[in-house]
JSON list of C-alpha atoms in Angstrom, two decimals:
[
{"chain": "N", "resi": 1, "resn": "MET", "atom": "CA", "xyz": [-55.61, 29.09, -69.53]},
{"chain": "N", "resi": 2, "resn": "PRO", "atom": "CA", "xyz": [-52.57, 31.12, -70.65]},
{"chain": "N", "resi": 3, "resn": "HIS", "atom": "CA", "xyz": [-50.61, 27.89, -71.33]},
{"chain": "N", "resi": 4, "resn": "SER", "atom": "CA", "xyz": [-53.44, 26.49, -73.47]},
{"chain": "N", "resi": 5, "resn": "PHE", "atom": "CA", "xyz": [-53.72, 29.82, -75.27]},
{"chain": "N", "resi": 6, "resn": "LYS", "atom": "CA", "xyz": [-50.08, 29.68, -76.40]},
{"chain": "N", "resi": 7, "resn": "TRP", "atom": "CA", "xyz": [-50.39, 26.00, -77.20]},
{"chain": "N", "resi": 8, "resn": "TYR", "atom": "CA", "xyz": [-53.26, 26.58, -79.67]},
{"chain": "N", "resi": 9, "resn": "GLN", "atom": "CA", "xyz": [-51.39, 29.49, -81.27]},
{"chain": "N", "resi": 10, "resn": "SER", "atom": "CA", "xyz": [-48.42, 27.18, -81.85]},
{"chain": "N", "resi": 11, "resn": "LEU", "atom": "CA", "xyz": [-50.53, 24.30, -83.15]},
{"chain": "N", "resi": 12, "resn": "LEU", "atom": "CA", "xyz": [-52.30, 26.60, -85.64]},
{"chain": "N", "resi": 13, "resn": "GLY", "atom": "CA", "xyz": [-49.17, 28.41, -86.67]},
{"chain": "N", "resi": 14, "resn": "LEU", "atom": "CA", "xyz": [-50.42, 31.78, -85.49]},
{"chain": "N", "resi": 15, "resn": "PRO", "atom": "CA", "xyz": [-48.25, 34.68, -84.25]},
{"chain": "N", "resi": 16, "resn": "ALA", "atom": "CA", "xyz": [-47.62, 34.64, -80.51]},
{"chain": "N", "resi": 17, "resn": "ALA", "atom": "CA", "xyz": [-49.78, 37.03, -78.54]},
{"chain": "N", "resi": 18, "resn": "SER", "atom": "CA", "xyz": [-51.01, 37.25, -74.99]},
{"chain": "N", "resi": 19, "resn": "PRO", "atom": "CA", "xyz": [-54.57, 36.54, -73.97]},
{"chain": "N", "resi": 20, "resn": "ALA", "atom": "CA", "xyz": [-56.67, 39.48, -72.94]},
{"chain": "N", "resi": 21, "resn": "HIS", "atom": "CA", "xyz": [-56.92, 38.19, -69.30]},
{"chain": "N", "resi": 22, "resn": "ASP", "atom": "CA", "xyz": [-55.54, 35.33, -67.31]},
{"chain": "N", "resi": 23, "resn": "TYR", "atom": "CA", "xyz": [-59.00, 33.72, -67.32]},
{"chain": "N", "resi": 24, "resn": "PHE", "atom": "CA", "xyz": [-60.08, 34.45, -70.97]},
{"chain": "N", "resi": 25, "resn": "GLY", "atom": "CA", "xyz": [-58.60, 34.72, -74.41]},
{"chain": "N", "resi": 26, "resn": "GLN", "atom": "CA", "xyz": [-59.63, 34.55, -78.06]},
{"chain": "N", "resi": 27, "resn": "ILE", "atom": "CA", "xyz": [-57.44, 32.65, -80.56]},
{"chain": "N", "resi": 28, "resn": "LEU", "atom": "CA", "xyz": [-57.62, 34.82, -83.70]},
{"chain": "N", "resi": 29, "resn": "ASP", "atom": "CA", "xyz": [-56.77, 33.98, -87.29]},
{"chain": "N", "resi": 30, "resn": "THR", "atom": "CA", "xyz": [-54.41, 36.41, -89.03]},
{"chain": "N", "resi": 31, "resn": "ASP", "atom": "CA", "xyz": [-57.48, 38.16, -90.54]},
{"chain": "N", "resi": 32, "resn": "GLY", "atom": "CA", "xyz": [-59.06, 38.67, -87.09]},
{"chain": "N", "resi": 33, "resn": "THR", "atom": "CA", "xyz": [-61.57, 35.77, -87.28]},
{"chain": "N", "resi": 34, "resn": "VAL", "atom": "CA", "xyz": [-62.17, 34.24, -83.88]},
{"chain": "N", "resi": 35, "resn": "LEU", "atom": "CA", "xyz": [-61.21, 30.60, -84.13]},
{"chain": "N", "resi": 36, "resn": "LEU", "atom": "CA", "xyz": [-61.52, 29.65, -80.43]},
{"chain": "N", "resi": 37, "resn": "CYS", "atom": "CA", "xyz": [-62.46, 31.26, -77.15]},
{"chain": "N", "resi": 38, "resn": "LEU", "atom": "CA", "xyz": [-60.80, 29.85, -74.11]},
{"chain": "N", "resi": 39, "resn": "HIS", "atom": "CA", "xyz": [-62.25, 30.36, -70.61]},
{"chain": "N", "resi": 40, "resn": "ALA", "atom": "CA", "xyz": [-60.89, 29.20, -67.30]},
{"chain": "N", "resi": 41, "resn": "TRP", "atom": "CA", "xyz": [-63.28, 27.03, -65.37]},
{"chain": "N", "resi": 42, "resn": "GLY", "atom": "CA", "xyz": [-65.96, 29.13, -63.73]},
{"chain": "N", "resi": 43, "resn": "ALA", "atom": "CA", "xyz": [-64.93, 32.39, -65.46]},
{"chain": "N", "resi": 44, "resn": "HIS", "atom": "CA", "xyz": [-67.92, 34.68, -66.20]},
{"chain": "N", "resi": 45, "resn": "GLU", "atom": "CA", "xyz": [-70.23, 32.12, -64.56]},
{"chain": "N", "resi": 46, "resn": "HIS", "atom": "CA", "xyz": [-70.71, 30.30, -67.85]},
{"chain": "N", "resi": 47, "resn": "PRO", "atom": "CA", "xyz": [-72.62, 27.03, -67.41]},
{"chain": "N", "resi": 48, "resn": "SER", "atom": "CA", "xyz": [-70.65, 23.91, -68.01]},
{"chain": "N", "resi": 49, "resn": "LEU", "atom": "CA", "xyz": [-71.63, 20.27, -68.44]},
{"chain": "N", "resi": 50, "resn": "THR", "atom": "CA", "xyz": [-70.04, 19.72, -65.10]},
{"chain": "N", "resi": 51, "resn": "GLY", "atom": "CA", "xyz": [-67.26, 21.14, -62.85]},
{"chain": "N", "resi": 52, "resn": "PRO", "atom": "CA", "xyz": [-63.53, 20.68, -62.96]},
{"chain": "N", "resi": 53, "resn": "HIS", "atom": "CA", "xyz": [-63.64, 18.52, -59.82]},
{"chain": "N", "resi": 54, "resn": "THR", "atom": "CA", "xyz": [-66.24, 16.06, -61.06]},
{"chain": "N", "resi": 55, "resn": "ALA", "atom": "CA", "xyz": [-65.39, 15.39, -64.74]},
{"chain": "N", "resi": 56, "resn": "LYS", "atom": "CA", "xyz": [-62.39, 14.33, -66.72]},
{"chain": "N", "resi": 57, "resn": "PRO", "atom": "CA", "xyz": [-60.94, 16.93, -69.11]},
{"chain": "N", "resi": 58, "resn": "GLY", "atom": "CA", "xyz": [-62.49, 16.54, -72.57]},
{"chain": "N", "resi": 59, "resn": "ASN", "atom": "CA", "xyz": [-65.80, 15.31, -71.32]},
{"chain": "N", "resi": 60, "resn": "GLY", "atom": "CA", "xyz": [-68.27, 15.94, -74.15]},
{"chain": "N", "resi": 61, "resn": "LEU", "atom": "CA", "xyz": [-66.05, 18.08, -76.36]},
{"chain": "N", "resi": 62, "resn": "LEU", "atom": "CA", "xyz": [-64.26, 17.45, -79.62]},
{"chain": "N", "resi": 63, "resn": "LEU", "atom": "CA", "xyz": [-62.40, 20.36, -81.30]},
{"chain": "N", "resi": 64, "resn": "PHE", "atom": "CA", "xyz": [-62.09, 20.10, -85.08]},
{"chain": "N", "resi": 65, "resn": "PHE", "atom": "CA", "xyz": [-60.01, 22.55, -87.14]},
{"chain": "N", "resi": 66, "resn": "ARG", "atom": "CA", "xyz": [-59.79, 22.60, -90.94]},
{"chain": "N", "resi": 67, "resn": "VAL", "atom": "CA", "xyz": [-56.49, 24.04, -92.01]},
{"chain": "N", "resi": 68, "resn": "ASP", "atom": "CA", "xyz": [-55.02, 25.07, -95.38]},
{"chain": "N", "resi": 69, "resn": "ASP", "atom": "CA", "xyz": [-51.43, 24.23, -94.25]},
{"chain": "N", "resi": 70, "resn": "PHE", "atom": "CA", "xyz": [-51.84, 20.58, -93.19]},
{"chain": "N", "resi": 71, "resn": "ASP", "atom": "CA", "xyz": [-48.28, 19.60, -94.17]},
{"chain": "N", "resi": 72, "resn": "SER", "atom": "CA", "xyz": [-47.00, 22.39, -91.82]},
{"chain": "N", "resi": 73, "resn": "ALA", "atom": "CA", "xyz": [-49.49, 21.65, -89.10]},
{"chain": "N", "resi": 74, "resn": "LEU", "atom": "CA", "xyz": [-48.32, 18.05, -88.64]},
{"chain": "N", "resi": 75, "resn": "PRO", "atom": "CA", "xyz": [-44.78, 18.88, -87.45]},
{"chain": "N", "resi": 76, "resn": "ARG", "atom": "CA", "xyz": [-46.05, 21.67, -85.24]},
{"chain": "N", "resi": 77, "resn": "ALA", "atom": "CA", "xyz": [-48.43, 19.19, -83.60]},
{"chain": "N", "resi": 78, "resn": "ARG", "atom": "CA", "xyz": [-45.68, 16.64, -83.16]},
{"chain": "N", "resi": 79, "resn": "ALA", "atom": "CA", "xyz": [-43.55, 19.21, -81.40]},
{"chain": "N", "resi": 80, "resn": "LEU", "atom": "CA", "xyz": [-46.31, 19.89, -78.91]},
{"chain": "N", "resi": 81, "resn": "VAL", "atom": "CA", "xyz": [-47.13, 16.31, -77.76]},
{"chain": "N", "resi": 82, "resn": "THR", "atom": "CA", "xyz": [-45.23, 13.07, -77.14]},
{"chain": "N", "resi": 83, "resn": "GLU", "atom": "CA", "xyz": [-47.63, 11.15, -79.38]},
{"chain": "N", "resi": 84, "resn": "LEU", "atom": "CA", "xyz": [-50.62, 11.72, -81.62]},
{"chain": "N", "resi": 85, "resn": "GLU", "atom": "CA", "xyz": [-54.01, 10.12, -80.67]},
{"chain": "N", "resi": 86, "resn": "GLU", "atom": "CA", "xyz": [-54.46, 9.35, -84.37]},
{"chain": "N", "resi": 87, "resn": "GLU", "atom": "CA", "xyz": [-51.72, 9.33, -86.99]},
{"chain": "N", "resi": 88, "resn": "PRO", "atom": "CA", "xyz": [-52.45, 11.13, -90.29]},
{"chain": "N", "resi": 89, "resn": "HIS", "atom": "CA", "xyz": [-55.04, 9.30, -92.40]},
{"chain": "N", "resi": 90, "resn": "VAL", "atom": "CA", "xyz": [-57.77, 9.99, -94.93]},
{"chain": "N", "resi": 91, "resn": "ASN", "atom": "CA", "xyz": [-61.11, 10.44, -93.24]},
{"chain": "N", "resi": 92, "resn": "PRO", "atom": "CA", "xyz": [-63.52, 8.35, -95.33]},
{"chain": "N", "resi": 93, "resn": "ASN", "atom": "CA", "xyz": [-66.44, 10.71, -94.69]},
{"chain": "N", "resi": 94, "resn": "THR", "atom": "CA", "xyz": [-64.68, 13.91, -95.80]},
{"chain": "N", "resi": 95, "resn": "GLY", "atom": "CA", "xyz": [-62.03, 12.57, -98.11]},
{"chain": "N", "resi": 96, "resn": "THR", "atom": "CA", "xyz": [-59.50, 14.80, -96.34]},
{"chain": "N", "resi": 97, "resn": "MET", "atom": "CA", "xyz": [-56.32, 14.02, -94.45]},
{"chain": "N", "resi": 98, "resn": "GLU", "atom": "CA", "xyz": [-56.51, 14.43, -90.72]},
{"chain": "N", "resi": 99, "resn": "PHE", "atom": "CA", "xyz": [-54.82, 13.57, -87.46]},
{"chain": "N", "resi": 100, "resn": "SER", "atom": "CA", "xyz": [-55.80, 13.94, -83.81]},
{"chain": "N", "resi": 101, "resn": "LEU", "atom": "CA", "xyz": [-54.03, 14.86, -80.58]},
{"chain": "N", "resi": 102, "resn": "ARG", "atom": "CA", "xyz": [-54.83, 16.01, -77.00]},
{"chain": "N", "resi": 103, "resn": "ASP", "atom": "CA", "xyz": [-54.42, 19.61, -75.88]},
{"chain": "N", "resi": 104, "resn": "PRO", "atom": "CA", "xyz": [-52.74, 20.45, -72.50]},
{"chain": "N", "resi": 105, "resn": "ASP", "atom": "CA", "xyz": [-56.05, 20.13, -70.71]},
{"chain": "N", "resi": 106, "resn": "GLY", "atom": "CA", "xyz": [-56.80, 16.69, -72.17]},
{"chain": "N", "resi": 107, "resn": "TYR", "atom": "CA", "xyz": [-59.32, 17.79, -74.82]},
{"chain": "N", "resi": 108, "resn": "TYR", "atom": "CA", "xyz": [-59.37, 15.88, -78.10]},
{"chain": "N", "resi": 109, "resn": "VAL", "atom": "CA", "xyz": [-58.37, 18.02, -81.14]},
{"chain": "N", "resi": 110, "resn": "THR", "atom": "CA", "xyz": [-58.54, 16.96, -84.79]},
{"chain": "N", "resi": 111, "resn": "ILE", "atom": "CA", "xyz": [-56.73, 18.77, -87.50]},
{"chain": "N", "resi": 112, "resn": "SER", "atom": "CA", "xyz": [-58.15, 18.26, -90.99]},
{"chain": "N", "resi": 113, "resn": "ALA", "atom": "CA", "xyz": [-56.81, 19.37, -94.39]},
{"chain": "N", "resi": 114, "resn": "LEU", "atom": "CA", "xyz": [-59.01, 21.93, -96.06]},
{"chain": "N", "resi": 115, "resn": "ALA", "atom": "CA", "xyz": [-58.62, 20.27, -99.47]},
{"chain": "N", "resi": 116, "resn": "ALA", "atom": "CA", "xyz": [-59.40, 16.61, -100.31]},
{"chain": "N", "resi": 117, "resn": "ALA", "atom": "CA", "xyz": [-56.42, 14.22, -100.29]}
]
């Protein structure tokens, strides 16, 4: 979980900080808004769709972030992965630029521009 915590901070261009615990952390925007809560498997006995030994990472989850710094987010993302899952393109439903990648645990993450293309 600590590795994923730092990965999301880098992806979203947030200042580096340590998670509150080795099993739980909140990714916060610069104004304190909680953007994402990360939990280690089984922490706090939260129910899951399945367990870490019976499902592939990313099962049933898509993370979607709208960012106001899309042009800066793209090179940050490219520095974190060997290849994007989807190259930048205009989403026909939202009219905004977006791209997708996988996080360190295999979850699918889409970054979308806040403003229309």
